[in-house]
N, CA, C and O atoms as a DFTB+ gen file, in Angstrom:
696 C
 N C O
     1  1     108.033     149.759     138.061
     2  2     107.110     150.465     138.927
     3  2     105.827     149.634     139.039
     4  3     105.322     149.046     138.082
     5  1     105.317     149.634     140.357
     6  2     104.258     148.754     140.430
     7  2     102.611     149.192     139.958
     8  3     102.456     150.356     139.588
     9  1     101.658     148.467     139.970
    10  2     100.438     149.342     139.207
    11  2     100.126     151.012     139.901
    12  3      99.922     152.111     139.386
    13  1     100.218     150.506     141.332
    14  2      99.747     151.256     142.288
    15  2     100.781     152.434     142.253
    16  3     100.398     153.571     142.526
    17  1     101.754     152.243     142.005
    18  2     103.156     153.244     141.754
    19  2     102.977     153.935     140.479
    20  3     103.410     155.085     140.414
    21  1     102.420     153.431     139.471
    22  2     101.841     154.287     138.395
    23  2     100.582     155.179     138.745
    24  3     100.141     156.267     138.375
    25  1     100.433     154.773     139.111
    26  2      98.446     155.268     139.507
    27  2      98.906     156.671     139.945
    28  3      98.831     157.704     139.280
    29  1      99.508     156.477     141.478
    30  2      99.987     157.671     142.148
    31  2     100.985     158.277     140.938
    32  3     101.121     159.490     141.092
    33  1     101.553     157.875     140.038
    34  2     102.184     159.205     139.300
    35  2     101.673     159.952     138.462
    36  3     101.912     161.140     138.244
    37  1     100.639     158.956     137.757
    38  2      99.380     159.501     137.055
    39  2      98.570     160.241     137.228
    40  3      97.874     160.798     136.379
    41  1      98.536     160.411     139.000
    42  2      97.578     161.486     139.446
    43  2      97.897     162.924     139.325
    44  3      99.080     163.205     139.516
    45  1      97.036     163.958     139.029
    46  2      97.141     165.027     139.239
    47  2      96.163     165.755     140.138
    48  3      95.001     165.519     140.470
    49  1      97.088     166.787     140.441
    50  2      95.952     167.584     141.400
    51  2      95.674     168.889     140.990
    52  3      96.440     169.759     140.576
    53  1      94.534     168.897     141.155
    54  2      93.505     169.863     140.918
    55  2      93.521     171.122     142.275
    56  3      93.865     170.839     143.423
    57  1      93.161     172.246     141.918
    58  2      93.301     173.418     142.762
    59  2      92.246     174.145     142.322
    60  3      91.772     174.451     141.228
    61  1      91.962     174.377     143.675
    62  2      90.776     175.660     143.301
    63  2      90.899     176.508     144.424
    64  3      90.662     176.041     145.538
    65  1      91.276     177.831     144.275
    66  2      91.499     179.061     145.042
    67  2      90.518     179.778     145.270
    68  3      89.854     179.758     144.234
    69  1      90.033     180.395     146.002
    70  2      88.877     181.404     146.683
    71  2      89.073     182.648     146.984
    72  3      89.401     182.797     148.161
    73  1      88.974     183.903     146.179
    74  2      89.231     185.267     146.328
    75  2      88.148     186.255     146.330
    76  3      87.185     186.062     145.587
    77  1      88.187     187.096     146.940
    78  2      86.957     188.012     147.025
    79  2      88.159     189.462     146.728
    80  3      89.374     189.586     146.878
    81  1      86.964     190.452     146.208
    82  2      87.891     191.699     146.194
    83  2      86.624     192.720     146.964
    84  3      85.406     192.683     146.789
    85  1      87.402     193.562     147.809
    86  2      86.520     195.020     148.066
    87  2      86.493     195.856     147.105
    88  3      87.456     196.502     146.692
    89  1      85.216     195.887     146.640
    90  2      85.278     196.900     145.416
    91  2      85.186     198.339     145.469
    92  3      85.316     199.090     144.503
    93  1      84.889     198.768     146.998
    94  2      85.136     200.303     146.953
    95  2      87.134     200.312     147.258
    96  3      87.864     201.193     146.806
    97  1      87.549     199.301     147.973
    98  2      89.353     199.636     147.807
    99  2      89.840     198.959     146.591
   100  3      91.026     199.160     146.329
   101  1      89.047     198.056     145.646
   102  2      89.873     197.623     144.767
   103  2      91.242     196.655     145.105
   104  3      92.262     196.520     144.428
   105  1      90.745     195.822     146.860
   106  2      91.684     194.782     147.207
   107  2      91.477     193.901     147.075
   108  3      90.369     193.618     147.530
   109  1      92.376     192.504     146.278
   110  2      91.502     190.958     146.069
   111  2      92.136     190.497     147.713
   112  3      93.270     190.850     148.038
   113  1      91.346     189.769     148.557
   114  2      91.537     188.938     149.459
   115  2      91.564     187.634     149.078
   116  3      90.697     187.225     148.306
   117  1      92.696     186.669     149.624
   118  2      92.542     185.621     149.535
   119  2      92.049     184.750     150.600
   120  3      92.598     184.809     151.701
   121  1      90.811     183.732     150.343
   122  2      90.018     183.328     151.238
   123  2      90.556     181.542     151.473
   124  3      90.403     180.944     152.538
   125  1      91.098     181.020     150.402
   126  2      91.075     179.369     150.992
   127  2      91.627     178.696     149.469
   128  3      91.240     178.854     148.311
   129  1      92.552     178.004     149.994
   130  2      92.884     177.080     148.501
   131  2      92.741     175.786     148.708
   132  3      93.174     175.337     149.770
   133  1      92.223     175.054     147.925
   134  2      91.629     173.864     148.280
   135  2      92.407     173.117     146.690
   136  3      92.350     173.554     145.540
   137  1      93.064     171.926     147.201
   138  2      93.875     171.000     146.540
   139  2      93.794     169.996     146.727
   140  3      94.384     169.574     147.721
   141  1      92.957     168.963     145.812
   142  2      92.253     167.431     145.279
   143  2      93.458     166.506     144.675
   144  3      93.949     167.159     143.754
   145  1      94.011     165.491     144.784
   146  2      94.669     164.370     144.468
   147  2      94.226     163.186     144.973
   148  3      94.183     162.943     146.179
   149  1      93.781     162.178     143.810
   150  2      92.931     160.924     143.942
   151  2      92.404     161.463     145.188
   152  3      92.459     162.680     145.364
   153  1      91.862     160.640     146.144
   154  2      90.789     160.693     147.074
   155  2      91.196     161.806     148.405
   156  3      90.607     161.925     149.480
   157  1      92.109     162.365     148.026
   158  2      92.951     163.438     149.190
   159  2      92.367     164.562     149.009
   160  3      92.298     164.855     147.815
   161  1      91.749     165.594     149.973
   162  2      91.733     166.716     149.586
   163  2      92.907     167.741     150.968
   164  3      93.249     167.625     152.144
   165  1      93.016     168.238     150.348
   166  2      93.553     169.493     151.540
   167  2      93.317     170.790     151.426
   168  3      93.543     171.274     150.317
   169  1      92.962     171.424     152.182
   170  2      92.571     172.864     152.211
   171  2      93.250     173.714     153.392
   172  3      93.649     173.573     154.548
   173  1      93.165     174.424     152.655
   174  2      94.463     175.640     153.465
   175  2      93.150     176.910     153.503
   176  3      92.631     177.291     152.454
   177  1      92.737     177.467     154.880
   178  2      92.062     178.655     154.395
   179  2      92.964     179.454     155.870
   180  3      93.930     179.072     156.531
   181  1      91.797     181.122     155.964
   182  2      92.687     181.743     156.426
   183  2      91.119     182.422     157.408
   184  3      90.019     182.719     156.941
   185  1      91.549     182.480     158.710
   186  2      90.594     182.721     159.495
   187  2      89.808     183.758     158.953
   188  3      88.609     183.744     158.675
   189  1      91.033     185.082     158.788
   190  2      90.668     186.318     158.135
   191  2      91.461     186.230     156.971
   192  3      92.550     185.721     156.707
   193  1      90.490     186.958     156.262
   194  2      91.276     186.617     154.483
   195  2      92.341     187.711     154.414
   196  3      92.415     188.825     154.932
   197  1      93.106     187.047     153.635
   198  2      94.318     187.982     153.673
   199  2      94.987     188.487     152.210
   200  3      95.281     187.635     151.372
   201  1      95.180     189.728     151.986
   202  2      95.664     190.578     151.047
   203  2      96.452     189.352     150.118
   204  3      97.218     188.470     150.506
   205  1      96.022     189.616     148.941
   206  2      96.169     188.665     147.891
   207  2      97.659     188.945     147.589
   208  3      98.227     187.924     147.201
   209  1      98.735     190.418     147.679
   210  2     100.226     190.055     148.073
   211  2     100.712     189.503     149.226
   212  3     101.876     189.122     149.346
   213  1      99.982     189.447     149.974
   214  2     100.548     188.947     151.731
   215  2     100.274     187.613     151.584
   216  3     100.466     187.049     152.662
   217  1      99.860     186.753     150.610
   218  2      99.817     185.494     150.863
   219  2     100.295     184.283     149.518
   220  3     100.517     183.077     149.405
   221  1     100.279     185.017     149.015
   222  2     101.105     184.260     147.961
   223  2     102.269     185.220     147.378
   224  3     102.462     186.414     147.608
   225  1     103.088     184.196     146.429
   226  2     104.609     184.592     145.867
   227  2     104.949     186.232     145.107
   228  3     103.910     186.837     144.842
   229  1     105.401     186.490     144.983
   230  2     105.375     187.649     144.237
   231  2     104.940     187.268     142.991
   232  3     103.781     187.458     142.623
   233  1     105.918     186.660     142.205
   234  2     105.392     185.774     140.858
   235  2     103.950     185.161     140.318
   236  3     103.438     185.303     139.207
   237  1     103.420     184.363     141.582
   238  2     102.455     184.279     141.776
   239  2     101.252     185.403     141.397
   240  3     100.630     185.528     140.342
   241  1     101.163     186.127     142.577
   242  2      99.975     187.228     142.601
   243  2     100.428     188.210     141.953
   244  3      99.611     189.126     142.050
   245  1     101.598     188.607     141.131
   246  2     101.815     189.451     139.929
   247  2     100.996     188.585     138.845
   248  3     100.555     189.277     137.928
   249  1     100.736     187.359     138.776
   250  2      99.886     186.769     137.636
   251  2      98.520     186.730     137.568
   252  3      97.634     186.676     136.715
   253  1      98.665     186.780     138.886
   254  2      96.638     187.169     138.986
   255  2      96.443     188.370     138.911
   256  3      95.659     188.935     138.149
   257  1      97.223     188.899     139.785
   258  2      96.330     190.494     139.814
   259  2      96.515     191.009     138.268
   260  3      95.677     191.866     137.985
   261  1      97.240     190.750     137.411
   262  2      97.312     191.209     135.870
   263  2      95.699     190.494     135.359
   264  3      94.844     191.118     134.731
   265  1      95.626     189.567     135.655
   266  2      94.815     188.692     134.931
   267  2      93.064     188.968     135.678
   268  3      92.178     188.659     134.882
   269  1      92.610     189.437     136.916
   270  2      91.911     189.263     137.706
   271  2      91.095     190.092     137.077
   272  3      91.759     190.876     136.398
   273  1      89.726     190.315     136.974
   274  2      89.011     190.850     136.367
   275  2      88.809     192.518     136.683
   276  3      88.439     192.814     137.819
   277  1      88.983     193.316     135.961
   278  2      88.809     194.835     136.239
   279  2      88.284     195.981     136.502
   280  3      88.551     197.084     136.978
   281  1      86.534     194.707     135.534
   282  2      84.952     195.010     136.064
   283  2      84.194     194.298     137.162
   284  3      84.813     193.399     137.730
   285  1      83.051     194.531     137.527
   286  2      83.033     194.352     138.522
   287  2      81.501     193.206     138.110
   288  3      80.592     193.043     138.924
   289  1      81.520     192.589     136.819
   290  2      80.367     191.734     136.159
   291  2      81.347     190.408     136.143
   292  3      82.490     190.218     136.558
   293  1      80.118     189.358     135.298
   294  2      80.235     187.772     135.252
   295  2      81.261     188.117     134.184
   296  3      81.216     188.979     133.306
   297  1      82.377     187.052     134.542
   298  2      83.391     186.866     133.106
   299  2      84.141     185.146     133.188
   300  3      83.999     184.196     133.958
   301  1      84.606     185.291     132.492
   302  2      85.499     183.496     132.686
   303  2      86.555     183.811     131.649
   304  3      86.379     184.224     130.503
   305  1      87.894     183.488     132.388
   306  2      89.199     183.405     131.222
   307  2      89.610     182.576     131.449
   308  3      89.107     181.915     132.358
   309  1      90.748     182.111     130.778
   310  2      91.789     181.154     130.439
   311  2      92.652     181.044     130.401
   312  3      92.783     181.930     129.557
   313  1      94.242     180.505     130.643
   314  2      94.950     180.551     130.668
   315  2      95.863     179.087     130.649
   316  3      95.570     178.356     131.595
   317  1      96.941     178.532     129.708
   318  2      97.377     177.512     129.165
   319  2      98.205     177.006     130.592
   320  3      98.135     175.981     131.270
   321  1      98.914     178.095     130.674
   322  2     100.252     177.511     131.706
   323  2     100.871     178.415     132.502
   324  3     101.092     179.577     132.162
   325  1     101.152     177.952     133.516
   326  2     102.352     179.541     134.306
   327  2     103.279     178.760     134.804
   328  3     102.858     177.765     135.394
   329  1     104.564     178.926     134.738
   330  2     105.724     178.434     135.500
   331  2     105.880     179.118     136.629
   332  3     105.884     180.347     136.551
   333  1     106.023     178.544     137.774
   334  2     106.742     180.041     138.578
   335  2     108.134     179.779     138.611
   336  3     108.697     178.712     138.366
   337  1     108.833     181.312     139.075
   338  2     110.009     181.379     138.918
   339  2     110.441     181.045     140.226
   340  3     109.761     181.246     141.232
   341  1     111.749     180.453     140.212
   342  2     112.438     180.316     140.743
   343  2     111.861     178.648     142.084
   344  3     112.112     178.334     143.247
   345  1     111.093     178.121     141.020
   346  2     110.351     177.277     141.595
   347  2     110.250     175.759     140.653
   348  3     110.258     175.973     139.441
   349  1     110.170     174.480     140.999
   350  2     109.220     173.779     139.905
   351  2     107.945     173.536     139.331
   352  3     107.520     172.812     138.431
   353  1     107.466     174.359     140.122
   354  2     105.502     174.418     139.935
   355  2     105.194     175.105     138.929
   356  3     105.606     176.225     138.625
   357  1     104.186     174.194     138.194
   358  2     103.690     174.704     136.736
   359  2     102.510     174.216     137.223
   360  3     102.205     173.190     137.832
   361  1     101.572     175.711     136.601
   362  2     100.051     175.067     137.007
   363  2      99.694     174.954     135.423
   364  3     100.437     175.464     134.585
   365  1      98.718     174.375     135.130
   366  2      98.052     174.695     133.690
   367  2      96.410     174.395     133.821
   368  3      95.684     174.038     134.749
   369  1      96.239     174.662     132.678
   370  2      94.822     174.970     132.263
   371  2      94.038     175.633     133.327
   372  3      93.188     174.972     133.925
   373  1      94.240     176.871     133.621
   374  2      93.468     178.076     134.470
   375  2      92.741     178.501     134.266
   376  3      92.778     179.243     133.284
   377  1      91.588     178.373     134.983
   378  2      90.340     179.327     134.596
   379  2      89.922     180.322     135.830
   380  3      89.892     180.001     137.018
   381  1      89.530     181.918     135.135
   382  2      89.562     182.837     136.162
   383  2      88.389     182.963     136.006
   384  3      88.050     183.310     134.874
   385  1      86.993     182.683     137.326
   386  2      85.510     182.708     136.792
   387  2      85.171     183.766     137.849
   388  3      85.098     183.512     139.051
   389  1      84.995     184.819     137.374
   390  2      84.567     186.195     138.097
   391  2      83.011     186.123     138.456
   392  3      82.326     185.555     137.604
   393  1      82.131     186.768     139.947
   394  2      80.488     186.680     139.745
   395  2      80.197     188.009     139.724
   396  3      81.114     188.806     139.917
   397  1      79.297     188.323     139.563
   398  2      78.919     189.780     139.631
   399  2      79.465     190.598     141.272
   400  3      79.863     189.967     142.251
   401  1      79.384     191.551     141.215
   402  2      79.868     192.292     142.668
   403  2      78.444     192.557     143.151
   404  3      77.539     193.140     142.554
   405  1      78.447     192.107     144.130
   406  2      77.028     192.383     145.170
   407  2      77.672     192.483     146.521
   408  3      78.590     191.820     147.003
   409  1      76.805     193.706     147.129
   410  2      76.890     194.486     148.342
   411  2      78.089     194.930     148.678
   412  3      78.342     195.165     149.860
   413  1      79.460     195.200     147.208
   414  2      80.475     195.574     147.764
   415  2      81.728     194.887     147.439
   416  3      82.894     195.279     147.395
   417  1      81.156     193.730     147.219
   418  2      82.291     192.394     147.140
   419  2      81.967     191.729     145.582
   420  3      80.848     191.506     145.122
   421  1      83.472     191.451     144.823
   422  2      83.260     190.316     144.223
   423  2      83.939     189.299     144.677
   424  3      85.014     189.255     145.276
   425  1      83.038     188.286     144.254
   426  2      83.785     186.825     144.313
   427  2      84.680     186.005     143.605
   428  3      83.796     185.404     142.995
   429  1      85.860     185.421     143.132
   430  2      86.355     184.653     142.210
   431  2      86.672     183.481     142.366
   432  3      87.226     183.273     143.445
   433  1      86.532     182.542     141.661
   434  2      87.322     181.079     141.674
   435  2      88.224     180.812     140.602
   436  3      87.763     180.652     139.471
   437  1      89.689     180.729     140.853
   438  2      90.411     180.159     140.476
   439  2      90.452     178.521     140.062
   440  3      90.631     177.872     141.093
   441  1      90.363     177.818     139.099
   442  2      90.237     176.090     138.832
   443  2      91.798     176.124     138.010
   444  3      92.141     176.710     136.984
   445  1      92.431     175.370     138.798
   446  2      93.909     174.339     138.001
   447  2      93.708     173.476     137.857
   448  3      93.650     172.733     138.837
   449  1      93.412     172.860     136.290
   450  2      92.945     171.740     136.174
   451  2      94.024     170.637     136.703
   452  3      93.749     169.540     137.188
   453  1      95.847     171.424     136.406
   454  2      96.735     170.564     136.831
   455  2      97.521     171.155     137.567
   456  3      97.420     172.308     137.147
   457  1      98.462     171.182     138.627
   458  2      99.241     171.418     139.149
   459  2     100.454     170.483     139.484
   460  3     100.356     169.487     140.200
   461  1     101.810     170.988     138.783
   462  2     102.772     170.072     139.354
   463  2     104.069     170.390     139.933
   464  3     104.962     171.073     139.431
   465  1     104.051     169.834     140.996
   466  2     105.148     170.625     141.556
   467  2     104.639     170.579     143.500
   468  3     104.060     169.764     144.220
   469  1     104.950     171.263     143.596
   470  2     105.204     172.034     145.496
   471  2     104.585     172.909     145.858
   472  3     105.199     173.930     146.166
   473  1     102.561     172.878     146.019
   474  2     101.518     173.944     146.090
   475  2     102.264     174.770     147.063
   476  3     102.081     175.979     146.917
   477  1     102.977     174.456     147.922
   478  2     103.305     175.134     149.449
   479  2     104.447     176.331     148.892
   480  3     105.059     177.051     149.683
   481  1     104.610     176.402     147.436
   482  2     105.543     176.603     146.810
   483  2     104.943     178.443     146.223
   484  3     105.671     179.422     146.061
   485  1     103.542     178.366     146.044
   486  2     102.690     179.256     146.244
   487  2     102.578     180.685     147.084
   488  3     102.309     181.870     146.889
   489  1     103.004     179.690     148.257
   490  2     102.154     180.665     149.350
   491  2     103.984     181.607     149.661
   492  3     105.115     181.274     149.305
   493  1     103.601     182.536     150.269
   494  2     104.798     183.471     151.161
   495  2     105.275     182.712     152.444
   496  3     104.501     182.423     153.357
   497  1     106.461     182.444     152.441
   498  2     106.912     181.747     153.881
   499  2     106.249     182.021     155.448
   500  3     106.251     181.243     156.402
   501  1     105.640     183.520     155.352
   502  2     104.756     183.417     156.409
   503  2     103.674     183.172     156.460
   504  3     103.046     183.560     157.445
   505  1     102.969     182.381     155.357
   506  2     101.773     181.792     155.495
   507  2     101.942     180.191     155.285
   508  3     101.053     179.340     155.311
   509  1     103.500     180.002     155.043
   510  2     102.942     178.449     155.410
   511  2     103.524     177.679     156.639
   512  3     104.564     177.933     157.245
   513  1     102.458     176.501     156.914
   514  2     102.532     175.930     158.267
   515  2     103.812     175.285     157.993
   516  3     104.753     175.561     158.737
   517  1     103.990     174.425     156.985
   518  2     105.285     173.916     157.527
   519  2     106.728     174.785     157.459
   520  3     107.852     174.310     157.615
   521  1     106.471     175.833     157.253
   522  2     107.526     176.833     157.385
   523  2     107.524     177.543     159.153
   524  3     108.483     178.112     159.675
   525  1     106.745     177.398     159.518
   526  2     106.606     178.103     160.666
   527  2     107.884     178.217     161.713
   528  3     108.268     179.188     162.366
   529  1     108.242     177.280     161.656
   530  2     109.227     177.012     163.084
   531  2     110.516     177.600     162.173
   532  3     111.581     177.658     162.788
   533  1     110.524     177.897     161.231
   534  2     111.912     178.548     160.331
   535  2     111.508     179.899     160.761
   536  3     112.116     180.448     161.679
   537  1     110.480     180.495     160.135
   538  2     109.579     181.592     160.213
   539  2     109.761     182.107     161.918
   540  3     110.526     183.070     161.972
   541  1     109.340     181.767     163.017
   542  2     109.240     181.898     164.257
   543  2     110.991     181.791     164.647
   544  3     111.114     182.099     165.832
   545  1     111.741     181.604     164.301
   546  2     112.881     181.602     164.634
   547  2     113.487     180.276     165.698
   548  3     114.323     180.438     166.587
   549  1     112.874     179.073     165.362
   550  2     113.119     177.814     166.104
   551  2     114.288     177.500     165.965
   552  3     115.008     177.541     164.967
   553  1     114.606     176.976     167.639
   554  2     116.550     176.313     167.617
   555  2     116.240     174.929     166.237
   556  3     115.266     174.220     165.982
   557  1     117.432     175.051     165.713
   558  2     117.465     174.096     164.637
   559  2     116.722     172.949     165.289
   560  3     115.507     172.829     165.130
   561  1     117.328     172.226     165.915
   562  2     116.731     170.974     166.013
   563  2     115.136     170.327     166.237
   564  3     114.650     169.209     166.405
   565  1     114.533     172.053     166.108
   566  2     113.007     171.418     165.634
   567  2     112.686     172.170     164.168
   568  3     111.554     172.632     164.025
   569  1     113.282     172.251     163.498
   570  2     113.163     172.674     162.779
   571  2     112.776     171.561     161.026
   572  3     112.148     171.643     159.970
   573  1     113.738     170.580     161.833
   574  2     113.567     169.231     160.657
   575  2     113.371     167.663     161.286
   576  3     114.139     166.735     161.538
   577  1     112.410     167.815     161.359
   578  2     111.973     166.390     162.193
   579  2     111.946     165.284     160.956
   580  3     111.528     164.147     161.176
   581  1     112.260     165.549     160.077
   582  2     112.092     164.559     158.996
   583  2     112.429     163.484     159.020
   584  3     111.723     162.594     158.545
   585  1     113.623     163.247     159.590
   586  2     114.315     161.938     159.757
   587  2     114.159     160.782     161.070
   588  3     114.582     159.649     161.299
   589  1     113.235     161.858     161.811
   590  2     113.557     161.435     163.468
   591  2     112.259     161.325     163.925
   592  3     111.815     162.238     164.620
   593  1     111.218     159.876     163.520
   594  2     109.463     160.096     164.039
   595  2     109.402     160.696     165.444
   596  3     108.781     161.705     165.779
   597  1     110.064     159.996     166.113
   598  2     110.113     160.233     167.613
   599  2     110.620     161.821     167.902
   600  3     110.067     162.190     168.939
   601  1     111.374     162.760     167.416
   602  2     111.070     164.071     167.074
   603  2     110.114     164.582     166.919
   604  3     110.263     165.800     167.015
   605  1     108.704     164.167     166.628
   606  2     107.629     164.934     166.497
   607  2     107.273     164.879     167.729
   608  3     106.292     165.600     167.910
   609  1     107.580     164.413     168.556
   610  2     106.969     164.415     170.285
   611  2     107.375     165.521     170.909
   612  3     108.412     165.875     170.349
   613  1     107.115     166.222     171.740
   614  2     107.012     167.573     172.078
   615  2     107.995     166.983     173.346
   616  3     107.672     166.007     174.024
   617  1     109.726     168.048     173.609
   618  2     110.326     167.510     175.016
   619  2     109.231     168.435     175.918
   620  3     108.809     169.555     175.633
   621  1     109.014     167.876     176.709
   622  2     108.440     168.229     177.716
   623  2     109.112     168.099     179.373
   624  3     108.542     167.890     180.444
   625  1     110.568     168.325     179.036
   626  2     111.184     167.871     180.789
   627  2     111.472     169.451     181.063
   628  3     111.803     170.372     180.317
   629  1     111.251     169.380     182.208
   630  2     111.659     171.135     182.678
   631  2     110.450     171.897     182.458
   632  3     110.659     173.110     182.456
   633  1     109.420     171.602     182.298
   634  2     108.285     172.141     182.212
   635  2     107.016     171.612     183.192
   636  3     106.827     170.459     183.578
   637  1     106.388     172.541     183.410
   638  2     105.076     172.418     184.211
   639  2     104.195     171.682     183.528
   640  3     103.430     172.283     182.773
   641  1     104.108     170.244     183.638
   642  2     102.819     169.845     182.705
   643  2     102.067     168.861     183.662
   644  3     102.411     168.802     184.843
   645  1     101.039     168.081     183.173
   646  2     100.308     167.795     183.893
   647  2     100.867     165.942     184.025
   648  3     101.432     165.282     183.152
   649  1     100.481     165.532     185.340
   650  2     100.925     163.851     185.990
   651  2     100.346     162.958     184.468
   652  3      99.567     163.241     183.559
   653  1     100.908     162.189     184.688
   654  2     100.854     161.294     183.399
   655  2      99.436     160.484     183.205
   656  3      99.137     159.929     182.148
   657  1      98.612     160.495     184.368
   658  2      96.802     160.197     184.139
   659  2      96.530     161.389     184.774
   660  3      96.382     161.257     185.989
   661  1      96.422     162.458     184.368
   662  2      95.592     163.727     184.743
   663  2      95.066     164.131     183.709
   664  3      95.593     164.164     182.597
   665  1      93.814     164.523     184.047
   666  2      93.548     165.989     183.358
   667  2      93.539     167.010     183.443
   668  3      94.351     167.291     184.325
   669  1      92.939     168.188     182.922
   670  2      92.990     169.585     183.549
   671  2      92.759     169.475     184.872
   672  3      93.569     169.648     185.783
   673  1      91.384     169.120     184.954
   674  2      91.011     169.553     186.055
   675  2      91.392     168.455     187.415
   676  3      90.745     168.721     188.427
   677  1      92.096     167.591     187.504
   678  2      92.699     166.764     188.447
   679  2      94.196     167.624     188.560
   680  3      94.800     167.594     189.632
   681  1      94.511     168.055     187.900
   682  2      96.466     168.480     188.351
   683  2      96.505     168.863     189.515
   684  3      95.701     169.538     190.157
   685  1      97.770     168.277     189.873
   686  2      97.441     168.008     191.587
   687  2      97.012     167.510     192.383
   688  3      97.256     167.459     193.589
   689  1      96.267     167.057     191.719
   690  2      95.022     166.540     193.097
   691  2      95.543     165.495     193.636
   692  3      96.181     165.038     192.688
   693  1      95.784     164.507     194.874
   694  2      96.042     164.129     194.614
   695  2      95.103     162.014     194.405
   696  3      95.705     161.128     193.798
């Protein structure tokens, strides 16, 4: 393996999740998960935050909501490791850092110091993007562009689209 081929295996990524709860319903919302590897970040958030079962695994948010704080003050816990089931993702070293509840809302941050495995592995099939076209009910053949770059190009024959130097506002013109 080359240096650079170690490096990348050596890396781990870091996660940090964003939850708020309504404290007169006692619902955690999930607001944005944000996932760091060497100089990569990616973040997944959600226009409107969404019910902390509606967006992640069962397994998953059965582990938080056990674990999620019950008062509505500053706290910080810990946690070694979670496997999920039926998955290869093991997160470890978790910390659950609760803030006080003001005007209604608390805030939480989730920190994984490590995550390994398939974050997308997390979420419920209808919240993730690359599930979508499974999800939406797409004819197979867009369904796995993996093999085929030129597959990611959108067919566009049989459709109304615009002359090949147009823009909006020229279509037609001539």
């Amino acid at each position: 393996m080359t240096t650079a081929g170690r490096q990348m295996a050596d890396m781990t990524t870091k996660v940090t999740i964003s939850l708020h709860r309504d404290v007169d319903t006692n619902e955690w919302f999930v607001d944005k998960l944000e996932a760091v590897r060497g100089n990569m970040r990616s973040l997944n958030s959600f226009f409107v935050p969404v019910p902390l079962r509606n967006a992640f695994v069962a397994d998953f948010a059965s582990f938080l909501l056990m674990r999620l704080p019950k008062d509505i003050g500053l706290s910080v816990t810990g946690f070694e490791r979670h496997a999920l089931a039926d998955s290869a993702l093991v997160l470890m070293r978790i910390r659950i850092i609760a803030q006080r509840a003001f005007a209604g809302i608390q805030s939480v941050v989730i920190r994984i110091a490590e995550a390994r495995g398939d974050l997308l592995d997390l979420f419920l099939v209808t919240q993730r993007m690359d599930m979508l076209a499974l999800a939406s009910g797409a004819p197979a053949e867009l369904q796995d562009r993996s093999t085929d770059p030129d597959s990611a190009r959108p067919d566009t024959s049989g459709t109304d689209s615009l002359p090949p130097n147009a823009t909006d506002g020229e279509a037609g013109d001539p």
